[in-house]
Tab-separated table of C-alpha atoms (C1' of nucleotides) and ligand atoms in Angstrom:
chain	number	residue	atom	x	y	z
W	261	UNK	CA	-19.698	78.993	-1.115
W	262	UNK	CA	-18.030	76.417	-2.920
W	263	UNK	CA	-15.280	78.853	-4.733
W	264	UNK	CA	-14.539	79.945	-0.609
W	265	UNK	CA	-13.668	76.312	-0.027
W	266	UNK	CA	-12.086	75.242	-3.291
W	267	UNK	CA	-10.200	78.233	-2.723
W	268	UNK	CA	-9.932	77.267	1.376
W	269	UNK	CA	-8.549	73.799	-0.025
W	270	UNK	CA	-5.899	74.971	-1.882
W	271	UNK	CA	-4.775	76.884	0.832
W	272	UNK	CA	-4.628	74.626	3.405
W	273	UNK	CA	-2.788	72.647	1.262
W	274	UNK	CA	-0.078	75.410	0.095
W	275	UNK	CA	0.447	76.381	3.827
W	276	UNK	CA	3.747	74.033	5.133
W	277	UNK	CA	3.585	72.860	9.142
W	278	UNK	CA	5.568	75.292	10.102
W	279	UNK	CA	3.023	77.725	8.965
W	280	UNK	CA	-0.272	76.344	10.258
W	281	UNK	CA	1.839	76.093	13.467
W	282	UNK	CA	2.709	79.547	13.504
W	283	UNK	CA	-0.743	80.490	12.090
W	284	UNK	CA	-2.337	78.689	15.494
W	285	UNK	CA	-0.027	80.516	17.556
W	286	UNK	CA	2.408	77.733	18.417
W	287	UNK	CA	6.400	77.063	18.476
W	288	UNK	CA	7.001	75.355	15.097
W	289	UNK	CA	9.584	73.195	16.710
W	290	UNK	CA	10.635	70.144	15.245
W	291	UNK	CA	8.636	67.769	17.347
W	292	UNK	CA	5.834	69.832	16.576
W	293	UNK	CA	6.659	69.992	12.575
W	294	UNK	CA	6.561	65.792	12.359
W	295	UNK	CA	3.328	65.572	14.389
W	296	UNK	CA	2.145	68.316	11.781
W	297	UNK	CA	3.357	66.460	8.959
W	298	UNK	CA	1.299	62.727	9.942
W	299	UNK	CA	-2.004	64.583	11.215
W	300	UNK	CA	-2.588	68.056	9.364
W	301	UNK	CA	-2.306	66.376	6.221
W	302	UNK	CA	-7.004	67.225	5.470
W	303	UNK	CA	-7.296	63.760	5.978
W	304	UNK	CA	-9.778	63.217	8.651
W	305	UNK	CA	-9.063	60.360	11.707
W	306	UNK	CA	-9.447	58.659	15.417
W	307	UNK	CA	-6.345	57.981	17.190
W	308	UNK	CA	-5.081	57.694	20.298
W	309	UNK	CA	-1.818	58.747	21.563
W	310	UNK	CA	-0.604	55.595	21.107
W	311	UNK	CA	-1.933	55.420	17.452
W	312	UNK	CA	-0.050	58.872	16.889
W	313	UNK	CA	3.415	57.703	18.450
W	314	UNK	CA	3.183	54.577	16.117
W	315	UNK	CA	3.127	56.702	13.153
W	316	UNK	CA	5.621	58.732	14.308
W	317	UNK	CA	7.465	55.493	14.536
W	318	UNK	CA	6.786	54.054	11.275
W	319	UNK	CA	7.906	58.099	9.825
W	320	UNK	CA	11.308	57.161	10.439
W	321	UNK	CA	11.380	59.729	13.818
W	322	UNK	CA	10.968	59.301	17.165
W	323	UNK	CA	9.390	60.616	20.403
W	324	UNK	CA	8.871	60.477	23.629
W	325	UNK	CA	4.867	59.892	24.908
W	326	UNK	CA	5.449	62.949	26.780
W	327	UNK	CA	5.530	65.392	24.247
W	328	UNK	CA	3.673	63.405	22.076
W	329	UNK	CA	0.616	64.191	25.368
W	330	UNK	CA	2.016	67.428	25.425
W	331	UNK	CA	1.687	68.552	21.984
W	332	UNK	CA	-1.768	66.385	21.675
W	333	UNK	CA	-2.876	69.564	24.840
W	334	UNK	CA	-1.558	71.820	22.937
W	335	UNK	CA	-2.931	71.212	18.697
W	336	UNK	CA	-6.272	70.440	21.038
W	337	UNK	CA	-6.340	73.860	23.153
W	338	UNK	CA	-5.115	75.759	20.096
W	339	UNK	CA	-8.326	74.075	17.456
W	340	UNK	CA	-5.428	72.442	15.658
W	341	UNK	CA	-7.481	69.346	16.609
W	342	UNK	CA	-10.380	68.186	18.551
W	343	UNK	CA	-10.581	65.806	21.751
W	344	UNK	CA	-14.421	63.323	21.224
W	345	UNK	CA	-16.300	62.566	24.535
W	346	UNK	CA	-15.806	59.046	24.993
W	347	UNK	CA	-16.294	56.913	28.342
W	348	UNK	CA	-13.593	54.871	26.790
W	349	UNK	CA	-10.161	54.978	29.293
W	350	UNK	CA	-8.139	55.786	26.135
W	351	UNK	CA	-7.963	59.384	24.886
W	352	UNK	CA	-9.978	59.813	21.397
W	353	UNK	CA	-8.567	62.446	19.056
W	354	UNK	CA	-9.826	64.326	15.449
W	355	UNK	CA	-8.199	66.056	12.435
W	356	UNK	CA	-12.075	66.431	11.518
W	357	UNK	CA	-12.433	70.038	13.429
W	358	UNK	CA	-15.819	70.758	12.163
W	359	UNK	CA	-18.836	69.893	14.125
W	360	UNK	CA	-19.658	66.833	13.071
W	361	UNK	CA	-21.077	64.003	14.932
W	362	UNK	CA	-19.680	59.507	15.433
W	363	UNK	CA	-21.223	56.627	15.216
W	364	UNK	CA	-19.421	53.936	17.979
W	365	UNK	CA	-19.158	50.758	17.814
W	366	UNK	CA	-18.778	50.281	21.808
W	367	UNK	CA	-17.654	46.574	21.477
W	368	UNK	CA	-14.612	47.928	19.549
W	369	UNK	CA	-14.363	51.657	19.883
W	370	UNK	CA	-14.578	52.044	16.796
W	371	UNK	CA	-15.778	55.774	15.574
W	372	UNK	CA	-16.898	56.820	11.824
W	373	UNK	CA	-17.781	60.133	11.294
W	374	UNK	CA	-21.663	61.440	11.225
W	375	UNK	CA	-21.097	64.412	8.955
W	376	UNK	CA	-23.168	68.135	10.481
W	377	UNK	CA	-25.268	68.003	7.890
W	378	UNK	CA	-27.208	63.991	8.316
W	379	UNK	CA	-28.087	65.145	11.644
W	380	UNK	CA	-31.162	67.077	12.256
W	381	UNK	CA	-30.774	69.230	15.365
W	382	UNK	CA	-32.816	72.493	14.942
W	383	UNK	CA	-35.376	72.375	17.940
W	384	UNK	CA	-32.307	72.480	21.036
W	385	UNK	CA	-33.255	73.212	25.075
W	386	UNK	CA	-32.394	76.317	26.109
W	387	UNK	CA	-28.647	77.211	27.321
W	388	UNK	CA	-28.168	77.399	30.628
W	389	UNK	CA	-28.424	81.223	31.667
W	390	UNK	CA	-25.078	82.396	32.382
W	391	UNK	CA	-23.813	79.956	29.746
W	392	UNK	CA	-23.546	79.273	26.090
W	393	UNK	CA	-23.568	76.669	23.329
W	394	UNK	CA	-19.844	75.632	23.567
W	395	UNK	CA	-20.081	72.615	20.201
W	396	UNK	CA	-23.661	69.274	20.168
W	397	UNK	CA	-21.552	66.016	20.136
W	398	UNK	CA	-24.429	63.337	18.864
W	399	UNK	CA	-23.034	59.917	19.110
W	400	UNK	CA	-25.071	57.060	17.630
W	401	UNK	CA	-24.182	54.035	19.477
W	402	UNK	CA	-23.940	50.568	17.573
W	403	UNK	CA	-24.416	47.152	18.288
W	404	UNK	CA	-23.593	43.917	16.512
W	405	UNK	CA	-27.237	42.036	15.450
W	406	UNK	CA	-27.412	39.159	16.778
O	339	UNK	CA	-50.589	56.422	29.563
O	340	UNK	CA	-50.894	58.722	33.089
O	341	UNK	CA	-52.399	55.816	34.759
O	342	UNK	CA	-50.304	52.968	33.571
O	343	UNK	CA	-46.839	55.072	34.276
O	344	UNK	CA	-48.472	55.607	38.501
O	345	UNK	CA	-49.287	52.924	38.562
O	346	UNK	CA	-45.290	52.466	37.441
O	347	UNK	CA	-44.279	54.684	40.047
O	348	UNK	CA	-46.271	53.622	42.906
O	349	UNK	CA	-45.142	49.728	42.170
O	350	UNK	CA	-41.748	50.695	41.732
O	351	UNK	CA	-41.789	52.749	44.827
O	352	UNK	CA	-42.757	49.939	46.882
O	353	UNK	CA	-39.992	46.953	46.116
O	354	UNK	CA	-37.093	46.757	48.067
O	355	UNK	CA	-33.950	47.148	46.992
O	356	UNK	CA	-33.846	43.052	47.015
O	357	UNK	CA	-37.226	42.682	44.969
O	358	UNK	CA	-35.499	45.156	42.065
O	359	UNK	CA	-32.228	43.363	42.610
O	360	UNK	CA	-33.961	40.354	41.516
O	361	UNK	CA	-35.996	41.484	38.913
O	362	UNK	CA	-32.786	42.995	37.380
O	363	UNK	CA	-31.172	39.126	37.468
O	364	UNK	CA	-28.453	39.825	40.643
O	365	UNK	CA	-28.199	38.034	44.103
O	366	UNK	CA	-28.410	41.044	47.034
O	367	UNK	CA	-26.310	40.445	48.863
O	368	UNK	CA	-25.995	42.884	51.652
O	369	UNK	CA	-23.350	45.227	49.202
O	370	UNK	CA	-25.832	45.655	46.391
O	371	UNK	CA	-28.377	46.358	48.842
O	372	UNK	CA	-26.293	48.735	50.192
O	373	UNK	CA	-25.656	50.456	46.919
O	374	UNK	CA	-30.021	50.268	45.720
O	375	UNK	CA	-31.106	51.349	48.658
O	376	UNK	CA	-28.492	54.762	48.035
O	377	UNK	CA	-29.571	54.518	43.742
O	378	UNK	CA	-32.865	53.034	42.743
O	379	UNK	CA	-34.925	56.001	45.142
O	380	UNK	CA	-36.289	57.400	41.532
O	381	UNK	CA	-33.905	60.222	41.673
O	382	UNK	CA	-31.950	61.106	39.185
O	383	UNK	CA	-27.852	62.220	39.988
O	384	UNK	CA	-25.090	61.295	38.549
O	385	UNK	CA	-21.974	60.291	40.484
O	386	UNK	CA	-18.605	57.795	40.417
O	387	UNK	CA	-17.405	55.085	41.560
O	388	UNK	CA	-15.946	57.392	44.366
O	389	UNK	CA	-18.984	59.616	44.626
O	390	UNK	CA	-20.326	56.729	45.884
O	391	UNK	CA	-18.147	55.408	48.309
O	392	UNK	CA	-18.230	58.710	49.875
O	393	UNK	CA	-22.442	58.205	50.102
O	394	UNK	CA	-21.443	54.585	51.233
O	395	UNK	CA	-19.637	55.922	53.736
O	396	UNK	CA	-21.946	59.347	55.168
O	397	UNK	CA	-25.242	55.842	55.943
O	398	UNK	CA	-22.575	54.211	58.188
O	399	UNK	CA	-21.402	51.758	56.256
O	400	UNK	CA	-18.450	51.007	54.035
O	401	UNK	CA	-17.274	48.633	51.511
O	402	UNK	CA	-13.713	48.119	49.584
O	403	UNK	CA	-12.665	50.639	46.315
O	404	UNK	CA	-13.433	46.946	44.104
O	405	UNK	CA	-16.703	46.101	45.198
O	406	UNK	CA	-18.113	49.225	44.483
O	407	UNK	CA	-16.270	48.615	40.616
O	408	UNK	CA	-17.876	45.709	41.156
O	409	UNK	CA	-21.081	46.160	41.730
O	410	UNK	CA	-21.762	49.140	39.461
O	411	UNK	CA	-20.342	47.059	36.702
O	412	UNK	CA	-22.606	44.623	37.890
O	413	UNK	CA	-25.484	47.283	37.677
O	414	UNK	CA	-25.341	48.891	34.370
O	415	UNK	CA	-25.186	45.583	32.230
O	416	UNK	CA	-28.216	44.404	34.652
O	417	UNK	CA	-29.509	48.242	33.075
O	418	UNK	CA	-30.216	49.674	36.187
O	419	UNK	CA	-27.499	53.000	35.951
O	420	UNK	CA	-25.627	53.925	33.041
O	421	UNK	CA	-22.680	55.040	31.928
O	422	UNK	CA	-21.875	57.509	30.685
O	423	UNK	CA	-19.547	59.088	27.990
O	424	UNK	CA	-17.403	61.371	28.097
O	425	UNK	CA	-14.334	62.046	27.647
O	426	UNK	CA	-13.346	62.655	31.695
O	427	UNK	CA	-10.868	60.763	33.143
O	428	UNK	CA	-12.938	58.352	35.591
O	429	UNK	CA	-16.367	57.076	34.508
O	430	UNK	CA	-19.043	58.721	34.845
O	431	UNK	CA	-21.869	57.050	35.730
O	432	UNK	CA	-25.965	58.392	36.406
O	433	UNK	CA	-28.991	56.603	37.551
O	434	UNK	CA	-31.452	57.604	34.848
O	435	UNK	CA	-32.045	55.018	32.922
O	436	UNK	CA	-34.155	55.789	29.630
O	437	UNK	CA	-33.129	58.267	26.507
O	438	UNK	CA	-32.111	61.595	27.308
O	439	UNK	CA	-29.081	63.910	26.858
O	440	UNK	CA	-26.963	66.175	28.784
O	441	UNK	CA	-25.544	70.003	29.230
O	442	UNK	CA	-21.523	69.352	29.860
O	443	UNK	CA	-19.236	71.970	31.440
O	444	UNK	CA	-16.823	71.102	30.591
O	445	UNK	CA	-14.645	72.984	33.298
O	446	UNK	CA	-16.517	71.384	35.862
O	447	UNK	CA	-17.747	67.914	34.479
O	448	UNK	CA	-20.808	68.950	35.885
O	449	UNK	CA	-23.871	67.897	33.609
O	450	UNK	CA	-27.118	68.590	33.546
O	451	UNK	CA	-30.285	65.774	32.526
O	452	UNK	CA	-32.059	67.322	29.512
O	453	UNK	CA	-35.635	65.257	28.518
O	454	UNK	CA	-35.035	63.286	25.272
O	455	UNK	CA	-38.430	65.057	23.932
O	456	UNK	CA	-36.329	68.115	24.424
O	457	UNK	CA	-34.238	67.867	21.393
O	458	UNK	CA	-35.294	66.492	17.849
O	459	UNK	CA	-33.547	63.926	16.256
O	460	UNK	CA	-36.016	62.463	13.764
O	461	UNK	CA	-33.584	62.422	10.466
O	462	UNK	CA	-30.919	60.317	11.937
O	463	UNK	CA	-28.131	59.260	9.556
O	464	UNK	CA	-29.284	55.423	8.051
O	465	UNK	CA	-27.128	52.926	10.782
O	466	UNK	CA	-24.394	50.739	9.060
O	467	UNK	CA	-25.116	47.263	7.594
O	468	UNK	CA	-25.043	44.254	10.661
O	469	UNK	CA	-25.784	46.734	13.158
O	470	UNK	CA	-28.828	48.050	15.251
O	471	UNK	CA	-29.040	52.234	17.611
O	472	UNK	CA	-28.283	51.000	20.875
O	473	UNK	CA	-29.455	54.397	21.954
O	474	UNK	CA	-28.298	57.675	21.162
O	475	UNK	CA	-26.249	60.413	23.192
O	476	UNK	CA	-26.301	63.908	22.539
O	477	UNK	CA	-23.939	65.671	24.779
O	478	UNK	CA	-24.489	69.778	24.106
O	479	UNK	CA	-20.343	71.770	25.978
O	480	UNK	CA	-21.015	74.515	28.111
O	481	UNK	CA	-18.634	77.505	28.211
O	482	UNK	CA	-19.472	80.302	30.774
O	483	UNK	CA	-20.219	83.392	28.898
O	484	UNK	CA	-17.504	86.231	29.130
U	479	DC	C1'	-32.436	22.465	58.346
U	480	DA	C1'	-27.099	20.804	56.891
U	481	DA	C1'	-24.071	20.717	52.936
U	482	DG	C1'	-21.742	21.703	48.359
U	483	DT	C1'	-20.782	25.280	45.094
U	484	DA	C1'	-21.045	29.038	42.662
U	485	DG	C1'	-20.989	33.733	42.553
U	486	DT	C1'	-19.287	37.887	45.999
U	487	DT	C1'	-16.478	40.714	48.886
U	488	DT	C1'	-11.982	41.930	49.860
U	489	DA	C1'	-7.073	44.038	50.976
U	490	DG	C1'	-2.947	44.572	48.371
U	491	DA	C1'	-1.066	44.190	43.936
U	492	DA	C1'	-0.794	44.945	39.705
U	493	DT	C1'	-1.765	47.598	35.024
U	494	DG	C1'	-2.212	51.337	31.764
U	495	DA	C1'	-2.945	56.044	31.087
U	496	DT	C1'	-1.923	60.383	31.713
U	497	DT	C1'	0.792	63.638	34.316
U	498	DT	C1'	4.371	65.146	36.725
U	499	DT	C1'	9.502	66.502	38.216
U	500	DA	C1'	14.129	68.362	36.450
U	501	DA	C1'	18.075	68.598	33.944
U	502	DA	C1'	19.330	69.235	30.019
U	503	DG	C1'	18.304	71.514	24.718
U	504	DT	C1'	16.671	74.711	21.744
U	505	DG	C1'	12.801	78.469	18.844
U	506	DA	C1'	13.220	83.580	18.417
U	507	DA	C1'	14.177	88.027	19.907
U	508	DA	C1'	17.137	91.535	20.797
J	1358	DT	C1'	25.190	86.155	19.878
J	1359	DT	C1'	23.304	86.180	23.557
J	1360	DT	C1'	19.835	85.029	26.084
J	1361	DC	C1'	15.341	83.729	28.048
J	1362	DA	C1'	11.124	82.037	28.040
J	1363	DC	C1'	9.504	78.116	26.224
J	1364	DT	C1'	10.043	72.746	25.064
J	1365	DT	C1'	11.322	68.029	25.034
J	1366	DT	C1'	12.486	63.929	28.209
J	1367	DA	C1'	13.322	60.064	31.203
J	1368	DA	C1'	11.876	58.580	35.169
J	1369	DA	C1'	9.108	58.952	38.553
J	1370	DA	C1'	4.591	59.856	40.501
J	1371	DT	C1'	-0.325	59.613	40.557
J	1372	DC	C1'	-4.821	57.992	39.674
J	1373	DA	C1'	-8.308	54.763	38.300
J	1374	DT	C1'	-9.514	50.894	37.754
J	1375	DT	C1'	-8.751	45.820	37.596
J	1376	DC	C1'	-6.558	40.960	38.683
J	1377	DT	C1'	-5.747	37.657	42.414
J	1378	DA	C1'	-6.518	34.642	45.312
J	1379	DA	C1'	-8.163	33.936	49.858
J	1380	DA	C1'	-11.913	34.678	51.983
J	1381	DC	C1'	-17.517	34.688	52.351
J	1382	DT	C1'	-21.764	33.603	51.260
J	1383	DA	C1'	-26.480	33.044	49.255
J	1384	DC	C1'	-28.894	30.411	47.146
J	1385	DT	C1'	-29.877	24.969	46.206
J	1386	DT	C1'	-30.135	20.024	46.916
J	1387	DG	C1'	-30.997	16.616	50.092
B	2311	MN	MN1	-11.550	56.036	32.991
B	2312	MN	MN1	-13.364	58.973	28.647
B	2313	ZN	ZN1	-14.895	62.267	13.845
B	2314	ZN	ZN1	-28.172	61.762	33.179
DNA sequence: CAAGTAGTTTAGAATGATTTTAAAGTGAAA
DNA sequence: TTTCACTTTAAAATCATTCTAAACTACTTG
């Protein structure tokens, strides 16, 4: 288990953005590579389309906001990133694609990761007939004391 | 416990919409009474602002969409209803104000209640310093089989 | 009961996130 | 190379929600 994860990490680190996109079934365009370089560096982050466009700009590149949205949708549908269930008016994405959970500071919108094994989710209810469990998300809403 | 709930139910059923609004600290306007009559009947439902406006219309009344939003915000802030954390582009509200959870059919957006005791949430992670747990929401995403 | 006032409603305008349009550009297969 | 489906883009459109500012109304006080 330890060794598997080790090789997986190394393998993932060694893959170029182009290879990661190809492996995900996406044509590696210039724009997708720019985004892959920013997002697929192994660091977990939560971000919006606008956050990402800002990062693209500060990396010396630029991209239409429509393209940012197009790419985020493609990346999400391929499982390269995921979208977090939050009732904020702006979509929030996450580079941590494993099943995990969040603290949500409802005042600021800030999200903090909770790893899957930090929550006991053994007794789940029976899944409705004809459906299957496609992911569980636990959200713990935080409020400031006093 | 049984008897307490029994009296609570009866009491709640006997209260008029006007009394419920007063008790919640809201001035009972004509518009809020129309909404209270629809929402506070003890039946659990999930709905959007537009859903509610449709119900208002079919009850023979009518109301500006701005007022629907104003009232929903007031009702939510008073704890008469709550808003569900969902990444849909339209806000979803819930008349079930107890802590509970949901199945989400991501294709249709349909939500199904999961009562709090149907999920084992004993081992929660430590809440960050200076904050307190202001509610836990578990979302189980459903996908259709085949 | 008035009259006064803070809180509420409303139509319509504004805002902000996201999607669509349609035309120009590009990656990859042959 | 040629070809074509896929992609990018600026600009317009869409859609949910909020704002504005003027008219209204529920309660308080006299
Ligand atoms: Mn929204
Ligand atoms: Mn949302
Ligand atoms: Zn996360
Ligand atoms: Zn519910």
